[in-house]
Coordinates of C-alpha atoms and ligand atoms in Angstrom, one line a residue:
M1 CA 151.3 57.9 125.9
T2 CA 148.2 59.9 126.6
T3 CA 145.6 59.6 123.9
A4 CA 142.6 61.8 123.3
A5 CA 140.4 58.7 123.4
K6 CA 141.3 58.0 127.1
I7 CA 140.2 61.5 128.2
P8 CA 136.6 61.8 129.2
S9 CA 134.6 63.4 126.4
A10 CA 132.9 65.7 128.9
E11 CA 136.2 67.6 129.4
S12 CA 136.4 70.8 127.5
A13 CA 138.8 71.3 124.6
S14 CA 140.8 73.6 126.9
S15 CA 141.3 71.0 129.7
R16 CA 142.0 68.2 127.2
L17 CA 144.7 70.4 125.6
Q18 CA 146.2 71.2 129.0
I19 CA 146.5 67.5 129.8
V20 CA 148.0 66.6 126.4
E21 CA 150.3 69.6 126.5
K22 CA 151.8 68.5 129.7
A23 CA 152.4 64.9 128.5
F24 CA 153.9 66.2 125.3
D25 CA 156.2 68.6 127.2
V26 CA 155.9 71.4 124.6
E27 CA 158.2 73.7 126.6
K28 CA 161.0 71.2 126.1
V29 CA 160.3 71.0 122.4
R30 CA 160.3 74.8 122.1
R31 CA 163.8 75.0 123.5
D32 CA 165.0 73.1 120.4
F33 CA 163.9 76.0 118.2
P34 CA 166.2 79.0 118.8
I35 CA 164.0 81.5 116.9
L36 CA 161.0 80.9 119.2
S37 CA 162.7 82.6 122.1
R38 CA 163.2 85.9 120.3
D39 CA 161.0 89.0 120.7
V40 CA 159.2 90.7 117.9
R41 CA 158.1 94.3 118.1
G42 CA 159.0 94.2 121.9
K43 CA 156.6 91.3 122.4
K44 CA 157.2 87.5 122.8
L45 CA 157.0 86.0 119.3
V46 CA 153.9 84.0 118.6
Y47 CA 154.6 82.2 115.4
L48 CA 151.4 81.0 113.7
D49 CA 152.4 81.0 110.1
N50 CA 153.6 77.5 109.9
A51 CA 151.7 76.6 106.7
A52 CA 153.8 79.2 104.9
T53 CA 157.0 77.9 106.4
S54 CA 158.0 76.2 109.7
Q55 CA 160.8 77.1 112.0
K56 CA 163.9 75.0 112.2
P57 CA 165.2 73.1 115.2
R58 CA 168.8 73.3 116.4
A59 CA 169.4 69.8 115.0
V60 CA 168.7 70.9 111.5
I61 CA 170.7 74.2 111.7
D62 CA 173.6 72.2 113.1
A63 CA 173.4 69.5 110.4
I64 CA 173.6 72.1 107.7
S65 CA 176.5 74.0 109.4
R66 CA 178.4 70.8 110.0
Y67 CA 178.0 69.9 106.3
Y68 CA 179.6 73.2 105.2
E69 CA 182.2 73.2 108.0
E70 CA 183.3 69.6 107.6
G71 CA 181.8 67.8 104.7
N72 CA 181.2 70.1 101.7
A73 CA 182.0 68.6 98.3
N74 CA 180.1 67.9 95.1
V75 CA 178.3 64.5 95.0
H76 CA 178.4 61.4 92.8
R77 CA 181.4 62.6 90.8
G78 CA 184.5 62.5 92.9
V79 CA 186.7 59.7 94.1
H80 CA 188.2 61.9 96.9
F81 CA 187.2 61.5 100.6
L82 CA 185.0 64.5 100.9
S83 CA 183.0 63.8 97.7
E84 CA 182.5 60.2 98.8
H85 CA 181.4 61.4 102.3
A86 CA 179.0 64.0 100.9
T87 CA 177.5 61.4 98.5
G88 CA 177.0 59.0 101.4
E89 CA 175.2 61.7 103.4
H90 CA 173.1 62.8 100.5
E91 CA 172.0 59.2 99.8
R92 CA 171.5 58.5 103.5
A93 CA 169.1 61.5 103.5
R94 CA 167.2 59.8 100.6
R95 CA 166.8 56.6 102.6
T96 CA 165.6 58.6 105.6
V97 CA 162.9 60.2 103.4
Q98 CA 162.1 56.8 101.9
K99 CA 161.5 55.3 105.4
F100 CA 159.6 58.4 106.6
I101 CA 156.9 57.9 103.9
N102 CA 157.3 54.2 103.7
A103 CA 158.2 54.2 100.0
P104 CA 159.2 50.7 98.8
H105 CA 162.5 51.8 97.2
A106 CA 165.0 54.7 97.7
N107 CA 165.2 55.2 93.9
E108 CA 161.5 56.3 94.0
I109 CA 162.6 59.4 96.0
I110 CA 163.5 62.3 93.8
F111 CA 165.1 65.4 95.3
V112 CA 163.5 68.5 93.8
R113 CA 163.2 72.2 94.9
G114 CA 159.8 71.7 96.5
T115 CA 156.2 70.7 96.0
T116 CA 155.8 73.2 93.2
E117 CA 158.7 71.7 91.2
A118 CA 157.6 68.2 91.9
I119 CA 154.1 68.9 90.5
N120 CA 155.5 70.7 87.5
L121 CA 157.9 67.7 86.9
V122 CA 155.0 65.3 86.8
A123 CA 152.8 67.6 84.6
Q124 CA 155.7 68.1 82.1
T125 CA 156.8 64.5 81.9
Y126 CA 154.0 62.1 82.7
G127 CA 151.4 64.7 81.7
R128 CA 153.0 65.6 78.4
T129 CA 153.2 61.9 77.4
H130 CA 149.8 60.8 78.5
V131 CA 147.5 63.8 78.1
G132 CA 146.3 64.7 74.6
A133 CA 143.6 66.8 72.9
G134 CA 140.2 66.3 74.5
D135 CA 141.7 64.5 77.6
E136 CA 141.0 65.6 81.1
V137 CA 143.0 66.4 84.2
L138 CA 140.9 66.3 87.4
I139 CA 141.7 68.4 90.5
T140 CA 139.6 69.8 93.3
A141 CA 138.3 73.2 94.2
M142 CA 140.6 73.4 97.2
E143 CA 144.0 73.2 95.5
H144 CA 146.9 75.6 96.0
H145 CA 148.0 77.4 92.8
S146 CA 150.9 75.0 92.6
N147 CA 148.4 72.2 92.0
I148 CA 146.4 74.2 89.5
V149 CA 148.7 76.2 87.2
P150 CA 151.0 73.4 86.1
W151 CA 148.0 71.4 84.9
Q152 CA 146.5 74.5 83.2
L153 CA 149.8 75.0 81.3
L154 CA 149.7 71.3 80.3
C155 CA 146.0 71.5 79.2
E156 CA 146.6 74.7 77.3
E157 CA 149.5 73.1 75.4
K158 CA 147.6 69.9 74.7
G159 CA 144.1 71.1 74.1
A160 CA 143.0 69.2 77.2
K161 CA 140.4 70.2 79.8
L162 CA 141.0 70.9 83.5
R163 CA 138.0 69.6 85.5
V164 CA 137.4 70.7 89.1
A165 CA 135.6 68.6 91.7
P166 CA 133.5 70.9 94.0
I167 CA 133.6 71.4 97.7
N168 CA 130.7 71.9 100.1
D169 CA 130.2 74.9 102.5
K170 CA 132.3 73.2 105.1
G171 CA 135.2 73.0 102.7
E172 CA 135.0 69.2 102.2
L173 CA 135.4 67.5 98.9
M174 CA 132.0 66.4 97.4
L175 CA 132.9 62.8 96.7
P176 CA 129.9 61.8 94.6
E177 CA 130.6 64.8 92.4
F178 CA 134.3 63.9 92.3
E179 CA 133.3 60.4 91.2
K180 CA 131.0 61.7 88.5
L181 CA 133.9 63.6 87.0
L182 CA 136.1 60.5 86.7
G183 CA 135.6 59.6 83.0
P184 CA 137.2 57.7 80.2
R185 CA 139.1 60.9 79.2
T186 CA 140.5 61.5 82.7
K187 CA 144.3 60.9 82.5
I188 CA 145.4 61.9 86.0
V189 CA 143.9 63.1 89.3
A190 CA 145.9 65.7 91.3
V191 CA 144.6 66.4 94.8
A192 CA 145.8 68.0 98.1
H193 CA 146.2 65.7 101.1
V194 CA 145.5 68.7 103.3
S195 CA 144.2 72.1 102.2
N196 CA 146.5 75.0 103.0
A197 CA 143.7 77.5 103.2
L198 CA 141.1 75.5 105.0
G199 CA 142.9 72.7 106.8
T200 CA 140.6 70.1 105.3
V201 CA 142.0 66.6 105.2
N202 CA 140.9 64.8 102.1
P203 CA 139.7 61.2 102.1
L204 CA 142.7 60.1 100.1
A205 CA 142.1 56.3 100.4
R206 CA 138.7 56.7 98.9
I207 CA 139.9 59.1 96.2
V208 CA 142.7 56.7 95.2
E209 CA 140.4 53.7 95.2
L210 CA 137.8 55.5 92.9
A211 CA 140.5 56.6 90.5
H212 CA 142.3 53.3 90.4
R213 CA 139.1 51.5 89.7
R214 CA 139.3 53.3 86.4
N215 CA 143.1 52.9 86.0
I216 CA 143.7 56.6 86.6
P217 CA 146.8 57.6 88.5
V218 CA 146.7 59.9 91.5
L219 CA 149.2 62.6 92.4
V220 CA 149.0 63.9 95.9
D221 CA 150.1 67.4 97.0
G222 CA 151.3 66.5 100.5
A223 CA 152.8 69.9 101.4
Q224 CA 150.5 70.5 104.3
A225 CA 150.2 66.9 105.4
V226 CA 153.7 65.7 106.1
P227 CA 154.3 68.2 109.0
H228 CA 151.2 67.0 110.8
M229 CA 150.6 63.2 110.3
K230 CA 152.0 59.9 109.4
V231 CA 152.1 59.5 105.6
D232 CA 152.5 56.0 104.2
V233 CA 152.5 56.0 100.4
Q234 CA 152.1 52.2 100.2
A235 CA 149.0 52.3 102.4
L236 CA 147.6 55.2 100.4
D237 CA 148.6 53.5 97.2
C238 CA 148.9 56.9 95.5
D239 CA 151.1 57.1 92.4
F240 CA 152.9 60.3 93.1
Y241 CA 153.4 62.1 96.4
T242 CA 155.0 65.6 96.7
F243 CA 156.1 67.8 99.6
S244 CA 158.5 70.6 100.7
S245 CA 161.2 70.4 103.3
H246 CA 160.7 73.9 104.6
K247 CA 157.2 73.2 105.8
M248 CA 158.4 70.2 107.9
F249 CA 161.1 71.9 109.9
G250 CA 163.8 71.4 107.2
P251 CA 165.6 74.0 105.1
M252 CA 164.1 75.9 102.1
G253 CA 164.9 75.0 98.5
V254 CA 164.5 71.2 98.7
G255 CA 161.5 68.9 98.4
I256 CA 160.5 65.5 97.4
L257 CA 158.7 63.8 94.5
Y258 CA 157.8 60.2 95.3
G259 CA 156.6 58.2 92.4
K260 CA 156.0 54.5 91.8
A261 CA 159.1 53.1 90.1
A262 CA 157.2 51.7 87.1
L263 CA 155.8 55.1 86.3
L264 CA 159.0 57.0 86.9
E265 CA 160.9 54.5 84.7
A266 CA 158.5 55.1 81.8
M267 CA 158.6 58.9 82.1
P268 CA 161.0 61.0 80.0
P269 CA 163.4 63.3 81.9
Y270 CA 162.3 66.7 83.1
Q271 CA 165.5 68.6 82.6
G272 CA 168.8 67.8 80.8
G273 CA 172.3 68.3 82.1
G274 CA 174.9 66.6 84.3
E275 CA 173.9 63.8 86.7
M276 CA 170.9 62.7 84.7
I277 CA 172.9 60.9 81.9
S278 CA 174.7 57.6 81.6
S279 CA 176.4 58.6 78.3
V280 CA 176.4 61.5 76.0
T281 CA 177.4 61.9 72.3
F282 CA 176.3 64.6 69.9
E283 CA 174.2 62.0 68.3
K284 CA 172.4 60.4 71.3
T285 CA 172.3 60.7 75.1
L286 CA 171.4 57.7 77.3
Y287 CA 169.7 58.6 80.5
N288 CA 170.8 57.6 84.0
K289 CA 168.8 55.2 86.1
L290 CA 166.4 56.3 88.8
P291 CA 166.4 58.6 90.7
F292 CA 169.2 60.4 89.0
K293 CA 167.4 60.6 85.6
F294 CA 165.2 63.3 87.3
E295 CA 168.0 65.1 89.1
A296 CA 169.9 67.2 86.5
G297 CA 172.7 69.3 87.8
T298 CA 174.3 69.7 91.2
P299 CA 171.7 68.9 93.8
D300 CA 171.1 70.9 97.0
V301 CA 173.3 68.6 99.1
S302 CA 173.0 70.6 102.3
G303 CA 169.3 70.9 101.8
A304 CA 168.9 67.1 101.5
I305 CA 171.0 66.6 104.6
G306 CA 169.0 69.3 106.5
L307 CA 165.7 67.5 105.5
G308 CA 167.1 64.2 106.7
A309 CA 167.9 65.9 110.0
A310 CA 164.4 67.3 110.2
I311 CA 162.9 63.9 109.7
E312 CA 165.2 62.4 112.3
Y313 CA 164.1 65.1 114.7
M314 CA 160.4 64.5 114.0
N315 CA 160.9 60.7 114.4
E316 CA 162.6 61.3 117.8
I317 CA 159.5 63.2 119.0
G318 CA 157.2 60.7 117.3
I319 CA 154.9 61.6 114.5
D320 CA 151.9 60.0 116.3
R321 CA 152.6 62.1 119.4
I322 CA 152.9 65.2 117.2
A323 CA 149.6 64.4 115.5
E324 CA 147.8 63.8 118.8
Y325 CA 149.1 67.0 120.4
E326 CA 148.3 69.1 117.3
H327 CA 144.8 67.6 117.1
E328 CA 144.0 69.0 120.6
L329 CA 145.7 72.3 119.8
V330 CA 143.6 72.8 116.6
A331 CA 140.4 71.6 118.4
Y332 CA 141.0 74.2 121.1
A333 CA 141.6 77.0 118.6
T334 CA 138.6 75.9 116.6
Q335 CA 136.5 76.3 119.7
K336 CA 138.1 79.4 121.1
I337 CA 138.6 81.7 118.1
P338 CA 135.1 81.7 116.6
S339 CA 133.6 82.1 120.1
I340 CA 134.6 85.7 119.8
T341 CA 131.7 87.8 118.5
G342 CA 132.0 88.6 114.8
V343 CA 134.7 86.0 114.1
H344 CA 133.8 83.3 111.6
L345 CA 135.8 80.3 110.6
I346 CA 136.1 79.6 106.9
G347 CA 136.5 75.8 106.5
T348 CA 134.8 73.7 109.1
A349 CA 135.4 70.2 107.7
Q350 CA 135.0 67.3 110.0
E351 CA 138.6 66.2 109.3
R352 CA 141.1 69.1 109.7
A353 CA 144.8 69.6 110.4
G354 CA 147.1 72.4 111.1
V355 CA 145.1 75.4 110.1
I356 CA 142.2 77.7 111.1
S357 CA 141.1 80.3 108.6
F358 CA 138.9 83.1 109.8
V359 CA 137.3 86.4 108.9
I360 CA 136.0 89.2 111.2
D361 CA 132.9 91.2 110.4
R362 CA 133.7 94.5 108.7
I363 CA 137.5 94.2 109.1
H364 CA 139.7 93.4 106.2
P365 CA 142.1 90.4 106.9
H366 CA 145.1 92.6 106.0
D367 CA 144.2 94.9 108.9
I368 CA 143.8 91.9 111.2
G369 CA 147.3 90.7 110.2
T370 CA 148.9 94.2 110.7
I371 CA 147.4 94.7 114.2
L372 CA 148.3 91.2 115.3
D373 CA 151.8 91.8 114.1
Q374 CA 152.0 94.8 116.5
E375 CA 151.3 92.2 119.2
G376 CA 154.2 89.9 118.0
I377 CA 151.7 87.5 116.5
A378 CA 152.6 86.2 113.0
V379 CA 149.6 85.0 111.0
R380 CA 149.1 85.0 107.2
T381 CA 146.4 87.1 105.5
G382 CA 145.4 87.0 101.9
H383 CA 144.2 84.3 99.5
H384 CA 147.0 81.9 100.5
C385 CA 147.8 81.0 96.9
A386 CA 144.3 79.5 96.6
Q387 CA 142.3 82.2 95.0
P388 CA 139.5 79.8 93.7
I389 CA 138.8 78.9 97.4
M390 CA 138.2 82.6 98.2
Q391 CA 135.9 82.8 95.2
R392 CA 134.1 79.7 96.4
F393 CA 133.3 81.3 99.7
G394 CA 132.7 84.8 98.2
I395 CA 135.5 86.5 100.2
P396 CA 138.6 88.3 99.1
A397 CA 140.9 86.9 101.7
T398 CA 141.1 85.3 105.2
A399 CA 143.4 85.5 108.2
R400 CA 145.0 82.1 108.7
A401 CA 146.6 80.8 111.9
S402 CA 148.6 77.7 111.2
F403 CA 150.1 75.5 113.8
A404 CA 153.1 73.3 114.5
F405 CA 153.8 71.0 117.4
Y406 CA 155.8 73.8 119.2
N407 CA 152.7 76.0 119.5
T408 CA 150.9 76.2 122.8
K409 CA 147.5 76.9 124.4
E410 CA 149.0 80.1 125.7
E411 CA 149.7 81.2 122.1
V412 CA 146.1 80.4 121.0
D413 CA 145.0 82.5 124.0
A414 CA 147.3 85.3 122.8
L415 CA 145.8 85.1 119.3
A416 CA 142.3 85.4 120.9
Q417 CA 143.5 88.5 122.9
G418 CA 145.0 89.9 119.7
I419 CA 141.7 89.5 117.9
L420 CA 139.9 91.4 120.7
K421 CA 142.5 94.2 120.2
V422 CA 141.8 94.2 116.5
K423 CA 138.1 94.6 117.2
E424 CA 138.8 97.4 119.7
V425 CA 140.8 99.3 117.1
F426 CA 138.1 99.0 114.6
A427 CA 135.1 99.5 117.0
Ligands
PLP1 C1 149.1 72.7 99.7 C2 150.3 73.4 99.1 N1 150.8 72.9 98.0 C3 151.9 73.4 97.4 C4 152.6 74.5 98.0 C5 153.8 75.0 97.4 O1 154.9 74.7 98.1 P1 156.4 75.2 97.7 O2 156.2 76.7 97.6 O3 157.2 74.8 98.9 O4 156.7 74.6 96.5 C6 152.1 75.0 99.2 C7 152.8 76.1 99.9 O5 152.2 76.9 100.6 C8 151.0 74.4 99.8 O6 150.5 74.8 101.0

């Protein structure tokens, strides 16, 4: 395997990327994603909106079709063949997720609708039982709304305070300030692994260490990390880890809450209904064991199977190879895009993954997005569900190009050409 470290440092980002691209065989990878060969507005699609949602490989599409064509039944309830088969596949997917993030036990993997639901689950169960009047929840200034609003709802209900650790001008967490905000009233820390708007990778090991020193649990929003890097929840020692299938090449509508078993055991259920009980009378209900206590109602069986297939697909390519290739791709984009006059990156953290956010002098990001779209280039423009970050940088919005391992140097070059076109239109 070619590694960035083996390549002479004098090489430019462009030639480094060319070497890694060849070794990675990105063209072969692209053939696995049917949508990537389509045209958009008469141009070859350049899909750079992966932080919003990723595209799906044939292996995932086929796994979902196969489930509905050959294996559809409700799970955990039937004694008939199809139900047993569907249950087996559903639980196999759970074990695939467990291995993927190196969770100690499969019953620590809870299927939910996505990152948003996972965070709400923790806020409404762990949060409601541990956060009281005058207590504090600590987040950072770079959170997605999904990791802000659930905690605000909790704090409003309980008379608690939401504290926010600041970021510097590069978009990096200010660790000394973060540490100062950890106090005797802090009941939980909730932090993004990777910022969706800036691409900043947070120093999670240090964050967890600082919080744990004070016996404060840490929830990690991993929505933008799992598609790009190896995540090991035991090495991180975080207490909760959350992510969405659709951002990691799996289907929409399914996601994961990982939690340490001892914490999950002690938490009350989130929703009531079928599956989450062991017995019900009108007087008293006894709850099911983990993970089912948190999985009320019929789960998204095809979604879980699709997510399992996505993980198997990523494993086949190799998560380290993915990370290495993307590192060079983002490094190239980071050099190329702001070299265009009038283009400025928002978020220049030392450690970044997956995303470049930028603005162009005197051109609204919405106009950037609209003109790029005419060129077949899909980027996202707006506040990226992270309005406080926009306030922090004093801007209304950015244009964001977000990458996956099927993106290419040629596509970064197409983005650069598109930006020149945008500038021409507004000259
Ligand atoms: C960092 C981050 N957290 C949470 C979410 C919410 O994910 P979902 O909408 O899949 O629940 C997103 C989605 O963009 C995100 O980027």
